mmCIF file of C-alpha atoms in Angstrom:
data_model
loop_
_atom_site.group_PDB
_atom_site.id
_atom_site.type_symbol
_atom_site.label_atom_id
_atom_site.label_comp_id
_atom_site.label_asym_id
_atom_site.label_seq_id
_atom_site.Cartn_x
_atom_site.Cartn_y
_atom_site.Cartn_z
ATOM 1 C CA MET A 1 -37.190 16.134 15.003
ATOM 2 C CA GLU A 2 -36.212 19.102 12.835
ATOM 3 C CA LYS A 3 -32.874 19.414 14.622
ATOM 4 C CA ARG A 4 -32.084 15.719 14.140
ATOM 5 C CA CYS A 5 -32.863 16.002 10.414
ATOM 6 C CA GLU A 6 -30.613 19.044 10.084
ATOM 7 C CA ASN A 7 -27.756 17.405 12.027
ATOM 8 C CA ARG A 8 -27.976 14.254 9.936
ATOM 9 C CA TYR A 9 -27.407 16.127 6.713
ATOM 10 C CA LEU A 10 -24.703 18.327 8.176
ATOM 11 C CA LYS A 11 -22.856 15.176 9.215
ATOM 12 C CA ALA A 12 -23.322 13.778 5.703
ATOM 13 C CA ALA A 13 -21.682 16.917 4.318
ATOM 14 C CA GLU A 14 -18.812 16.560 6.783
ATOM 15 C CA ARG A 15 -18.308 12.922 5.781
ATOM 16 C CA ALA A 16 -18.221 13.948 2.133
ATOM 17 C CA GLN A 17 -15.445 16.456 2.883
ATOM 18 C CA GLU A 18 -13.388 13.864 4.734
ATOM 19 C CA ILE A 19 -13.240 11.429 1.800
ATOM 20 C CA GLU A 20 -9.867 11.441 0.093
ATOM 21 C CA LEU A 21 -7.568 9.105 -1.803
ATOM 22 C CA ALA A 22 -3.903 8.477 -1.222
ATOM 23 C CA ASP A 23 -3.383 10.827 -4.191
ATOM 24 C CA ASN A 24 -4.500 13.763 -1.997
ATOM 25 C CA VAL A 25 -7.711 14.419 -3.885
ATOM 26 C CA MET A 26 -9.462 17.454 -2.440
ATOM 27 C CA ILE A 27 -13.244 17.415 -2.134
ATOM 28 C CA GLN A 28 -15.172 20.542 -1.286
ATOM 29 C CA THR A 29 -18.846 21.019 -0.520
ATOM 30 C CA LEU A 30 -20.382 24.446 -0.907
ATOM 31 C CA PRO A 31 -23.847 25.130 0.546
ATOM 32 C CA VAL A 32 -25.994 27.280 -1.734
ATOM 33 C CA GLN A 33 -29.493 28.508 -0.904
ATOM 34 C CA ILE A 34 -31.870 28.727 -3.866
ATOM 35 C CA SER A 35 -35.343 30.168 -3.487
ATOM 36 C CA PHE A 36 -38.313 27.969 -4.344
ATOM 37 C CA ARG A 37 -39.373 30.219 -7.236
ATOM 38 C CA THR A 38 -35.840 30.406 -8.647
ATOM 39 C CA LEU A 39 -35.607 26.615 -8.512
ATOM 40 C CA MET A 40 -38.921 26.233 -10.344
ATOM 41 C CA SER A 41 -37.875 28.683 -13.063
ATOM 42 C CA GLY A 42 -34.497 26.993 -13.370
ATOM 43 C CA LEU A 43 -36.094 23.590 -13.875
ATOM 44 C CA GLU A 44 -38.123 24.900 -16.794
ATOM 45 C CA ARG A 45 -35.069 26.643 -18.223
ATOM 46 C CA GLY A 46 -32.915 23.492 -18.077
ATOM 47 C CA ASP A 47 -30.520 24.667 -15.351
ATOM 48 C CA TYR A 48 -30.924 21.410 -13.436
ATOM 49 C CA LYS A 49 -30.329 17.880 -14.646
ATOM 50 C CA ILE A 50 -31.047 14.460 -13.227
ATOM 51 C CA PRO A 51 -28.446 12.022 -14.575
ATOM 52 C CA ASP A 52 -29.923 9.950 -17.383
ATOM 53 C CA PHE A 53 -31.614 6.761 -16.188
ATOM 54 C CA GLN A 54 -30.781 7.521 -12.568
ATOM 55 C CA ARG A 55 -34.113 6.830 -11.026
ATOM 56 C CA VAL A 56 -37.804 6.714 -11.749
ATOM 57 C CA TYR A 57 -40.186 8.968 -9.860
ATOM 58 C CA ARG A 58 -41.560 6.904 -6.985
ATOM 59 C CA TRP A 59 -43.200 9.216 -4.493
ATOM 60 C CA ASN A 60 -46.888 8.734 -3.869
ATOM 61 C CA GLU A 61 -49.400 11.571 -3.515
ATOM 62 C CA LYS A 62 -49.199 11.539 0.271
ATOM 63 C CA GLN A 63 -45.428 11.999 0.243
ATOM 64 C CA ALA A 64 -45.691 14.854 -2.273
ATOM 65 C CA GLU A 65 -48.385 16.512 -0.173
ATOM 66 C CA GLU A 66 -46.350 16.204 3.041
ATOM 67 C CA LEU A 67 -43.426 17.933 1.331
ATOM 68 C CA ALA A 68 -45.712 20.787 0.243
ATOM 69 C CA ILE A 69 -46.939 21.131 3.840
ATOM 70 C CA SER A 70 -43.343 21.268 5.119
ATOM 71 C CA LEU A 71 -42.611 24.016 2.604
ATOM 72 C CA LEU A 72 -45.699 25.975 3.652
ATOM 73 C CA ARG A 73 -44.873 25.683 7.349
ATOM 74 C CA GLY A 74 -41.272 26.730 6.848
ATOM 75 C CA MET A 75 -39.919 23.394 8.051
ATOM 76 C CA PRO A 76 -36.410 22.407 6.934
ATOM 77 C CA ILE A 77 -36.282 20.351 3.756
ATOM 78 C CA PRO A 78 -33.280 18.024 3.411
ATOM 79 C CA PRO A 79 -30.590 19.450 1.111
ATOM 80 C CA VAL A 80 -30.234 18.521 -2.534
ATOM 81 C CA TYR A 81 -26.733 17.278 -3.350
ATOM 82 C CA CYS A 82 -25.374 18.104 -6.780
ATOM 83 C CA TYR A 83 -22.341 18.988 -8.856
ATOM 84 C CA ARG A 84 -21.847 21.244 -11.872
ATOM 85 C CA ASN A 85 -21.250 19.676 -15.278
ATOM 86 C CA GLN A 86 -19.421 21.230 -18.230
ATOM 87 C CA GLU A 87 -22.620 22.988 -19.283
ATOM 88 C CA GLN A 88 -22.745 24.593 -15.821
ATOM 89 C CA GLN A 89 -25.959 22.761 -14.995
ATOM 90 C CA PHE A 90 -26.574 21.483 -11.484
ATOM 91 C CA VAL A 91 -26.536 17.685 -11.817
ATOM 92 C CA ILE A 92 -28.639 16.285 -8.979
ATOM 93 C CA LEU A 93 -27.023 13.385 -7.150
ATOM 94 C CA ASP A 94 -29.406 13.134 -4.231
ATOM 95 C CA GLY A 95 -32.821 14.779 -3.916
ATOM 96 C CA GLN A 96 -34.466 14.215 -7.284
ATOM 97 C CA GLN A 97 -37.653 12.889 -5.678
ATOM 98 C CA ARG A 98 -38.009 16.097 -3.660
ATOM 99 C CA VAL A 99 -37.257 18.311 -6.652
ATOM 100 C CA MET A 100 -39.847 16.556 -8.818
ATOM 101 C CA SER A 101 -42.438 16.675 -6.022
ATOM 102 C CA LEU A 102 -41.874 20.390 -5.480
ATOM 103 C CA TYR A 103 -42.437 21.030 -9.164
ATOM 104 C CA LEU A 104 -45.622 18.966 -9.232
ATOM 105 C CA TYR A 105 -46.875 21.049 -6.302
ATOM 106 C CA TYR A 106 -45.887 24.248 -8.125
ATOM 107 C CA ILE A 107 -48.035 23.352 -11.129
ATOM 108 C CA GLY A 108 -50.848 21.746 -9.086
ATOM 109 C CA LYS A 109 -50.540 18.363 -10.761
ATOM 110 C CA TYR A 110 -49.736 14.743 -10.067
ATOM 111 C CA LEU A 111 -49.164 11.733 -12.286
ATOM 112 C CA LYS A 112 -52.219 10.026 -13.677
ATOM 113 C CA LYS A 113 -52.879 6.717 -12.004
ATOM 114 C CA ARG A 114 -51.889 3.888 -14.268
ATOM 115 C CA GLU A 115 -50.545 0.357 -14.106
ATOM 116 C CA ASN A 116 -46.952 1.529 -14.405
ATOM 117 C CA ALA A 117 -46.967 4.541 -12.095
ATOM 118 C CA PHE A 118 -43.233 5.064 -12.267
ATOM 119 C CA THR A 119 -42.027 7.896 -14.452
ATOM 120 C CA ASP A 120 -38.506 8.212 -15.832
ATOM 121 C CA SER A 121 -37.551 11.439 -14.082
ATOM 122 C CA GLY A 122 -34.218 11.505 -15.883
ATOM 123 C CA SER A 123 -35.925 11.723 -19.262
ATOM 124 C CA ILE A 124 -38.227 14.474 -18.012
ATOM 125 C CA LEU A 125 -35.535 16.774 -16.727
ATOM 126 C CA ASN A 126 -33.317 16.272 -19.730
ATOM 127 C CA ALA A 127 -35.895 17.244 -22.347
ATOM 128 C CA ASP A 128 -38.335 20.122 -22.767
ATOM 129 C CA PHE A 129 -39.322 19.990 -19.130
ATOM 130 C CA ARG A 130 -43.014 20.830 -18.937
ATOM 131 C CA GLU A 131 -43.845 19.303 -22.311
ATOM 132 C CA ARG A 132 -42.126 16.022 -21.503
ATOM 133 C CA LEU A 133 -43.691 15.866 -18.058
ATOM 134 C CA GLU A 134 -47.155 16.310 -19.546
ATOM 135 C CA SER A 135 -46.487 13.513 -22.028
ATOM 136 C CA TYR A 136 -46.470 11.080 -19.105
ATOM 137 C CA GLY A 137 -50.002 12.071 -18.235
ATOM 138 C CA LEU A 138 -50.845 14.520 -15.488
ATOM 139 C CA THR A 139 -54.010 15.130 -13.573
ATOM 140 C CA ASP A 140 -55.067 18.167 -11.553
ATOM 141 C CA LYS A 141 -54.385 17.744 -7.861
ATOM 142 C CA THR A 142 -55.636 19.735 -4.904
ATOM 143 C CA TYR A 143 -53.073 19.848 -2.101
ATOM 144 C CA TYR A 144 -54.523 19.975 1.412
ATOM 145 C CA ILE A 145 -53.312 20.584 4.935
ATOM 146 C CA GLU A 146 -55.235 19.090 7.835
ATOM 147 C CA TYR A 147 -55.071 20.587 11.339
ATOM 148 C CA GLN A 148 -57.017 21.120 14.526
ATOM 149 C CA GLY A 149 -58.497 24.597 14.850
ATOM 150 C CA SER A 150 -58.595 26.726 17.979
ATOM 151 C CA ASP A 151 -62.172 25.558 18.512
ATOM 152 C CA GLY A 152 -60.944 21.974 18.643
ATOM 153 C CA GLU A 153 -62.552 21.079 15.333
ATOM 154 C CA HIS A 154 -60.697 19.132 12.647
ATOM 155 C CA LYS A 155 -60.076 21.354 9.630
ATOM 156 C CA LYS A 156 -58.886 20.790 6.081
ATOM 157 C CA GLU A 157 -57.596 23.656 3.982
ATOM 158 C CA ASP A 158 -56.661 23.905 0.314
ATOM 159 C CA ILE A 159 -52.962 24.867 0.001
ATOM 160 C CA THR A 160 -52.617 24.366 -3.766
ATOM 161 C CA TYR A 161 -49.979 26.873 -4.884
ATOM 162 C CA GLU A 162 -52.153 28.535 -7.526
ATOM 163 C CA TYR A 163 -54.884 29.366 -5.015
ATOM 164 C CA LEU A 164 -52.741 30.687 -2.180
ATOM 165 C CA SER A 165 -53.043 34.323 -1.159
ATOM 166 C CA ASP A 166 -50.387 36.662 -2.549
ATOM 167 C CA ARG A 167 -48.867 36.883 0.908
ATOM 168 C CA MET A 168 -48.527 33.099 1.332
ATOM 169 C CA ARG A 169 -47.267 32.668 -2.204
ATOM 170 C CA ARG A 170 -44.535 35.240 -1.604
ATOM 171 C CA LYS A 171 -43.569 33.395 1.562
ATOM 172 C CA ILE A 172 -43.166 30.155 -0.400
ATOM 173 C CA ASP A 173 -41.505 31.835 -3.404
ATOM 174 C CA PHE A 174 -38.702 33.132 -1.193
ATOM 175 C CA SER A 175 -38.391 29.963 0.909
ATOM 176 C CA PRO A 176 -34.806 28.691 0.634
ATOM 177 C CA ILE A 177 -34.024 25.242 -0.712
ATOM 178 C CA MET A 178 -30.538 24.180 0.337
ATOM 179 C CA PHE A 179 -28.238 22.802 -2.345
ATOM 180 C CA ILE A 180 -24.885 21.242 -1.450
ATOM 181 C CA VAL A 181 -22.597 21.649 -4.459
ATOM 182 C CA VAL A 182 -19.828 19.029 -4.496
ATOM 183 C CA SER A 183 -16.560 19.681 -6.321
ATOM 184 C CA VAL A 184 -13.597 17.338 -6.820
ATOM 185 C CA ASP A 185 -10.247 18.840 -7.811
ATOM 186 C CA SER A 186 -9.050 15.752 -9.712
ATOM 187 C CA ASP A 187 -10.328 14.973 -13.199
ATOM 188 C CA GLU A 188 -8.745 11.532 -12.935
ATOM 189 C CA HIS A 189 -10.649 10.521 -9.787
ATOM 190 C CA ARG A 190 -13.727 12.716 -10.173
ATOM 191 C CA GLU A 191 -16.254 9.990 -11.044
ATOM 192 C CA LYS A 192 -14.995 7.625 -8.358
ATOM 193 C CA MET A 193 -15.209 10.293 -5.695
ATOM 194 C CA LEU A 194 -18.675 11.436 -6.751
ATOM 195 C CA HIS A 195 -19.781 7.809 -6.677
ATOM 196 C CA LYS A 196 -18.361 7.432 -3.152
ATOM 197 C CA ILE A 197 -20.085 10.599 -1.956
ATOM 198 C CA PHE A 198 -23.362 9.576 -3.545
ATOM 199 C CA ALA A 199 -23.153 6.162 -1.823
ATOM 200 C CA ASN A 200 -22.414 7.764 1.562
ATOM 201 C CA LEU A 201 -25.443 10.029 1.218
ATOM 202 C CA ASN A 202 -27.641 7.086 0.357
ATOM 203 C CA THR A 203 -28.934 6.615 3.900
ATOM 204 C CA GLY A 204 -32.499 7.848 4.486
ATOM 205 C CA GLY A 205 -35.597 7.355 2.389
ATOM 206 C CA THR A 206 -35.698 4.585 -0.218
ATOM 207 C CA PRO A 207 -32.103 3.386 -0.698
ATOM 208 C CA LEU A 208 -30.708 3.441 -4.202
ATOM 209 C CA SER A 209 -29.514 0.205 -5.736
ATOM 210 C CA ALA A 210 -25.865 -0.177 -6.745
ATOM 211 C CA GLN A 211 -26.797 0.360 -10.396
ATOM 212 C CA GLU A 212 -28.852 3.464 -9.610
ATOM 213 C CA LEU A 213 -25.778 4.876 -7.878
ATOM 214 C CA ARG A 214 -23.749 4.041 -10.979
ATOM 215 C CA ASN A 215 -26.303 5.696 -13.236
ATOM 216 C CA GLY A 216 -25.920 8.903 -11.269
ATOM 217 C CA ILE A 217 -22.195 9.174 -11.930
ATOM 218 C CA TYR A 218 -21.231 7.280 -15.078
ATOM 219 C CA GLY A 219 -23.981 8.379 -17.443
ATOM 220 C CA CYS A 220 -22.478 8.590 -20.948
ATOM 221 C CA LYS A 221 -23.082 7.535 -24.560
ATOM 222 C CA PHE A 222 -22.351 3.932 -23.641
ATOM 223 C CA TYR A 223 -25.031 4.027 -20.951
ATOM 224 C CA GLU A 224 -27.446 5.582 -23.453
ATOM 225 C CA MET A 225 -26.866 2.567 -25.694
ATOM 226 C CA LEU A 226 -27.222 0.145 -22.784
ATOM 227 C CA TYR A 227 -30.552 1.595 -21.707
ATOM 228 C CA TRP A 228 -31.796 1.708 -25.284
ATOM 229 C CA VAL A 229 -31.187 -2.038 -25.498
ATOM 230 C CA ASN A 230 -32.807 -2.551 -22.094
ATOM 231 C CA ASP A 231 -35.909 -0.548 -23.041
ATOM 232 C CA PHE A 232 -36.426 -1.414 -26.705
ATOM 233 C CA SER A 233 -34.942 -4.829 -27.474
ATOM 234 C CA THR A 234 -38.017 -7.076 -27.379
ATOM 235 C CA LYS A 235 -35.816 -10.174 -27.451
ATOM 236 C CA TRP A 236 -33.948 -8.951 -24.387
ATOM 237 C CA ARG A 237 -37.207 -8.221 -22.558
ATOM 238 C CA LEU A 238 -38.408 -11.739 -23.411
ATOM 239 C CA LEU A 239 -35.112 -13.250 -22.325
ATOM 240 C CA TYR A 240 -34.957 -11.344 -19.058
ATOM 241 C CA SER A 241 -38.579 -11.380 -17.926
ATOM 242 C CA GLY A 242 -40.514 -13.726 -20.202
ATOM 243 C CA SER A 243 -42.618 -10.923 -21.698
ATOM 244 C CA GLN A 244 -41.725 -8.188 -24.135
ATOM 245 C CA ASN A 245 -44.289 -5.974 -22.375
ATOM 246 C CA ALA A 246 -42.896 -6.487 -18.877
ATOM 247 C CA ASP A 247 -42.099 -3.343 -16.916
ATOM 248 C CA ILE A 248 -38.527 -2.107 -16.728
ATOM 249 C CA ASP A 249 -36.996 -3.063 -13.385
ATOM 250 C CA LYS A 250 -37.466 -0.186 -10.940
ATOM 251 C CA GLU A 251 -33.981 -0.658 -9.460
ATOM 252 C CA SER A 252 -32.188 -1.120 -12.813
ATOM 253 C CA ARG A 253 -31.323 -4.773 -12.164
ATOM 254 C CA ASP A 254 -32.035 -5.604 -15.812
ATOM 255 C CA ALA A 255 -29.713 -2.840 -17.017
ATOM 256 C CA GLU A 256 -27.091 -3.931 -14.480
ATOM 257 C CA LEU A 257 -27.137 -7.435 -15.960
ATOM 258 C CA LEU A 258 -26.487 -5.974 -19.411
ATOM 259 C CA LEU A 259 -23.657 -3.909 -17.946
ATOM 260 C CA LYS A 260 -22.180 -7.033 -16.364
ATOM 261 C CA MET A 261 -22.275 -8.849 -19.705
ATOM 262 C CA CYS A 262 -20.403 -5.974 -21.344
ATOM 263 C CA ALA A 263 -17.918 -5.708 -18.474
ATOM 264 C CA PHE A 264 -17.079 -9.395 -18.791
ATOM 265 C CA LYS A 265 -16.649 -8.988 -22.540
ATOM 266 C CA TYR A 266 -14.092 -6.279 -21.746
ATOM 267 C CA PHE A 267 -12.213 -7.871 -18.837
ATOM 268 C CA VAL A 268 -12.224 -11.560 -19.799
ATOM 269 C CA ARG A 269 -9.177 -12.553 -21.814
ATOM 270 C CA GLY A 270 -8.398 -15.678 -23.827
ATOM 271 C CA ASN A 271 -10.458 -18.279 -25.660
ATOM 272 C CA GLY A 272 -11.721 -21.786 -25.154
ATOM 273 C CA THR A 273 -10.734 -23.236 -21.809
ATOM 274 C CA GLU A 274 -8.068 -20.547 -21.311
ATOM 275 C CA LEU A 275 -10.460 -17.812 -20.221
ATOM 276 C CA SER A 276 -9.293 -15.551 -17.410
ATOM 277 C CA LEU A 277 -10.850 -12.566 -15.686
ATOM 278 C CA THR A 278 -8.513 -9.560 -15.542
ATOM 279 C CA GLY A 279 -8.908 -6.303 -13.634
ATOM 280 C CA TYR A 280 -10.804 -8.018 -10.826
ATOM 281 C CA ARG A 281 -10.387 -6.369 -7.399
ATOM 282 C CA GLY A 282 -12.414 -8.812 -5.313
ATOM 283 C CA SER A 283 -15.832 -7.227 -5.835
ATOM 284 C CA MET A 284 -18.323 -7.388 -8.663
ATOM 285 C CA ASN A 285 -19.488 -3.845 -7.900
ATOM 286 C CA LEU A 286 -15.910 -2.568 -8.208
ATOM 287 C CA LEU A 287 -15.553 -4.395 -11.517
ATOM 288 C CA LEU A 288 -18.701 -2.730 -12.851
ATOM 289 C CA ASP A 289 -17.564 0.664 -11.555
ATOM 290 C CA ASP A 290 -14.168 0.262 -13.227
ATOM 291 C CA PHE A 291 -15.766 -0.774 -16.505
ATOM 292 C CA SER A 292 -18.255 2.119 -16.347
ATOM 293 C CA GLU A 293 -15.372 4.548 -15.942
ATOM 294 C CA LYS A 294 -13.618 3.101 -18.979
ATOM 295 C CA ALA A 295 -16.879 3.076 -20.971
ATOM 296 C CA LYS A 296 -17.113 6.867 -20.639
ATOM 297 C CA GLN A 297 -14.142 7.032 -23.035
ATOM 298 C CA PHE A 298 -15.458 4.554 -25.620
ATOM 299 C CA SER A 299 -15.690 5.757 -29.213
ATOM 300 C CA ASP A 300 -18.927 5.552 -31.181
ATOM 301 C CA ARG A 301 -17.473 2.582 -33.047
ATOM 302 C CA GLU A 302 -16.722 0.711 -29.813
ATOM 303 C CA ILE A 303 -20.194 1.425 -28.431
ATOM 304 C CA THR A 304 -21.795 0.144 -31.643
ATOM 305 C CA GLU A 305 -19.699 -3.013 -31.388
ATOM 306 C CA TYR A 306 -21.025 -3.741 -27.901
ATOM 307 C CA LYS A 307 -24.582 -3.075 -29.018
ATOM 308 C CA GLU A 308 -24.303 -5.387 -32.017
ATOM 309 C CA SER A 309 -22.723 -8.115 -29.856
ATOM 310 C CA LEU A 310 -25.598 -7.985 -27.386
ATOM 311 C CA LEU A 311 -28.306 -7.992 -30.048
ATOM 312 C CA SER A 312 -26.665 -10.826 -31.978
ATOM 313 C CA PHE A 313 -26.444 -12.868 -28.791
ATOM 314 C CA PHE A 314 -30.140 -12.329 -28.040
ATOM 315 C CA ASP A 315 -30.960 -13.587 -31.533
ATOM 316 C CA SER A 316 -28.990 -16.751 -30.753
ATOM 317 C CA VAL A 317 -30.699 -17.646 -27.475
ATOM 318 C CA GLU A 318 -34.105 -19.221 -27.080
ATOM 319 C CA ALA A 319 -36.202 -16.758 -25.086
ATOM 320 C CA ALA A 320 -37.649 -19.358 -22.736
ATOM 321 C CA GLY A 321 -38.740 -16.773 -20.197
ATOM 322 C CA ASP A 322 -37.414 -18.604 -17.148
ATOM 323 C CA TRP A 323 -33.687 -18.048 -17.044
ATOM 324 C CA LYS A 324 -33.599 -18.514 -13.301
ATOM 325 C CA GLU A 325 -29.876 -17.838 -12.881
ATOM 326 C CA GLU A 326 -28.717 -14.508 -14.256
ATOM 327 C CA GLN A 327 -25.040 -15.505 -14.031
ATOM 328 C CA ILE A 328 -25.550 -18.091 -16.756
ATOM 329 C CA LEU A 329 -26.487 -15.330 -19.218
ATOM 330 C CA VAL A 330 -23.240 -13.499 -18.460
ATOM 331 C CA SER A 331 -21.183 -16.662 -18.884
ATOM 332 C CA LEU A 332 -23.016 -17.721 -22.043
ATOM 333 C CA PHE A 333 -22.547 -14.303 -23.614
ATOM 334 C CA VAL A 334 -18.808 -14.176 -22.922
ATOM 335 C CA VAL A 335 -18.192 -17.717 -24.170
ATOM 336 C CA TRP A 336 -20.516 -17.449 -27.190
ATOM 337 C CA GLU A 337 -18.971 -14.126 -28.203
ATOM 338 C CA ARG A 338 -15.524 -15.749 -28.427
ATOM 339 C CA MET A 339 -16.531 -18.849 -30.379
ATOM 340 C CA GLU A 340 -15.610 -19.047 -34.042
ATOM 341 C CA ASN A 341 -18.849 -20.832 -34.955
ATOM 342 C CA ARG A 342 -21.416 -19.233 -32.704
ATOM 343 C CA PRO A 343 -24.227 -21.714 -32.018
ATOM 344 C CA PHE A 344 -27.910 -21.174 -31.363
ATOM 345 C CA ILE A 345 -28.559 -21.880 -27.669
ATOM 346 C CA PRO A 346 -31.864 -23.675 -27.015
ATOM 347 C CA LYS A 347 -33.443 -23.946 -23.602
ATOM 348 C CA GLN A 348 -32.379 -27.590 -23.443
ATOM 349 C CA LYS A 349 -28.707 -26.626 -23.642
ATOM 350 C CA TYR A 350 -29.218 -24.052 -20.882
ATOM 351 C CA GLU A 351 -30.801 -26.741 -18.677
ATOM 352 C CA GLU A 352 -27.859 -29.069 -19.340
ATOM 353 C CA ILE A 353 -25.355 -26.432 -18.322
ATOM 354 C CA ILE A 354 -26.965 -25.310 -15.074
ATOM 355 C CA SER A 355 -27.628 -28.915 -13.980
ATOM 356 C CA ASN A 356 -24.012 -29.918 -14.636
ATOM 357 C CA GLU A 357 -22.210 -30.788 -11.395
ATOM 358 C CA GLU A 358 -19.056 -28.846 -12.295
ATOM 359 C CA TYR A 359 -21.082 -25.716 -13.072
ATOM 360 C CA ARG A 360 -23.102 -26.098 -9.875
ATOM 361 C CA SER A 361 -19.901 -26.355 -7.832
ATOM 362 C CA THR A 362 -18.849 -22.865 -9.003
ATOM 363 C CA MET A 363 -21.951 -21.386 -7.370
ATOM 364 C CA VAL A 364 -21.198 -22.700 -3.878
ATOM 365 C CA HIS A 365 -19.039 -19.742 -2.893
ATOM 366 C CA GLY A 366 -21.180 -17.147 -4.598
ATOM 367 C CA THR A 367 -20.568 -15.348 -7.849
ATOM 368 C CA SER A 368 -17.709 -13.020 -6.950
ATOM 369 C CA VAL A 369 -14.739 -15.333 -6.364
ATOM 370 C CA LYS A 370 -12.323 -14.974 -9.276
ATOM 371 C CA ALA A 371 -11.339 -18.659 -9.431
ATOM 372 C CA GLY A 372 -15.011 -19.647 -9.338
ATOM 373 C CA ILE A 373 -15.885 -17.236 -12.129
ATOM 374 C CA GLU A 374 -13.112 -18.566 -14.367
ATOM 375 C CA LYS A 375 -14.077 -22.174 -13.619
ATOM 376 C CA ARG A 376 -17.683 -21.326 -14.478
ATOM 377 C CA LEU A 377 -16.649 -19.852 -17.827
ATOM 378 C CA ARG A 378 -14.619 -22.953 -18.676
ATOM 379 C CA SER A 379 -17.522 -25.218 -17.733
ATOM 380 C CA VAL A 380 -19.910 -23.257 -19.948
ATOM 381 C CA TYR A 381 -17.434 -23.338 -22.843
ATOM 382 C CA GLU A 382 -17.050 -27.108 -22.627
ATOM 383 C CA LYS A 383 -20.807 -27.669 -22.638
ATOM 384 C CA LEU A 384 -21.493 -25.125 -25.356
ATOM 385 C CA SER A 385 -18.733 -26.368 -27.645
ATOM 386 C CA GLY A 386 -19.513 -30.035 -27.030
ATOM 387 C CA ASN A 387 -15.975 -30.747 -25.818
ATOM 388 C CA ASP A 388 -16.985 -32.016 -22.371
#
């Protein structure tokens, strides 16, 4: 079992090294062993960073306890994949759940049980670490190991870090945690390659969604704005989920829909019935990746423009709470944003559009066929403008 785990991650590292573009981009992976205690100190010092909005903390108490037991027994822990940013921090691409769980074990805590048990681990690691973590609500936790003694009796022993003997604590303190540091020698293709590597590593455990992968690579000021809107615009929460108090989507599907709206604003050209989708390479995920890469270079003024466009659109749509087809929101936003006299869109108008035969025909072949997308935009324009 241990050997298979080790081989799996070695093969992942080999695959990462083999990835290259026609432009002869060189990718290197450097294994670095960091002791448990050094890692814990580095977390509190801010040496490690989880990309903003990458993923919430999802592990349950049992998973965190099993990791602590593996550490105590000296069993191999899967590597943490990362790269160095301009501040020379290790940015964690894969392994944030393990890193957070190790720290919770180190301090003898776990998250307080509550209705929304998912904590934004990106926010924690990018602020005053311990203080921010405590703001989410922690409770004391005793970590146990269960085993069968030499007398055949079932035993249960407290292995909470604070109460270990000096000898056992030293053993854990010096236990190595493997980090695989990824470097890409091309500034031009760096984000794309890191995204590709991150996707290739996304095999075991709970798979990341496409947007979570994107969050790990393209985090920037534009993404900060996007997630602010996703978290704090009550009209958006009402529009997306029917309740301003609804939980944020755990796989970032709500944020991905906002990203798609902005990407279409950027790539759709023309007005009226002459709307065309440019920059499309046959995949919606590629379109969102391409836009995310461009968004990293947006000025503050451009980012504000996107934010104001989104918020103005939300003010102009009736928050009916049952927008069953997400694609209609993308199409409505793009069309509405280009109209000279931007109308208020009641639920009745939405129902008319999605029940229209021409609009329905664009959904037959899915949402990612360029001709279908353009036909859908034209259909929405005609209904919204009253020119049908």
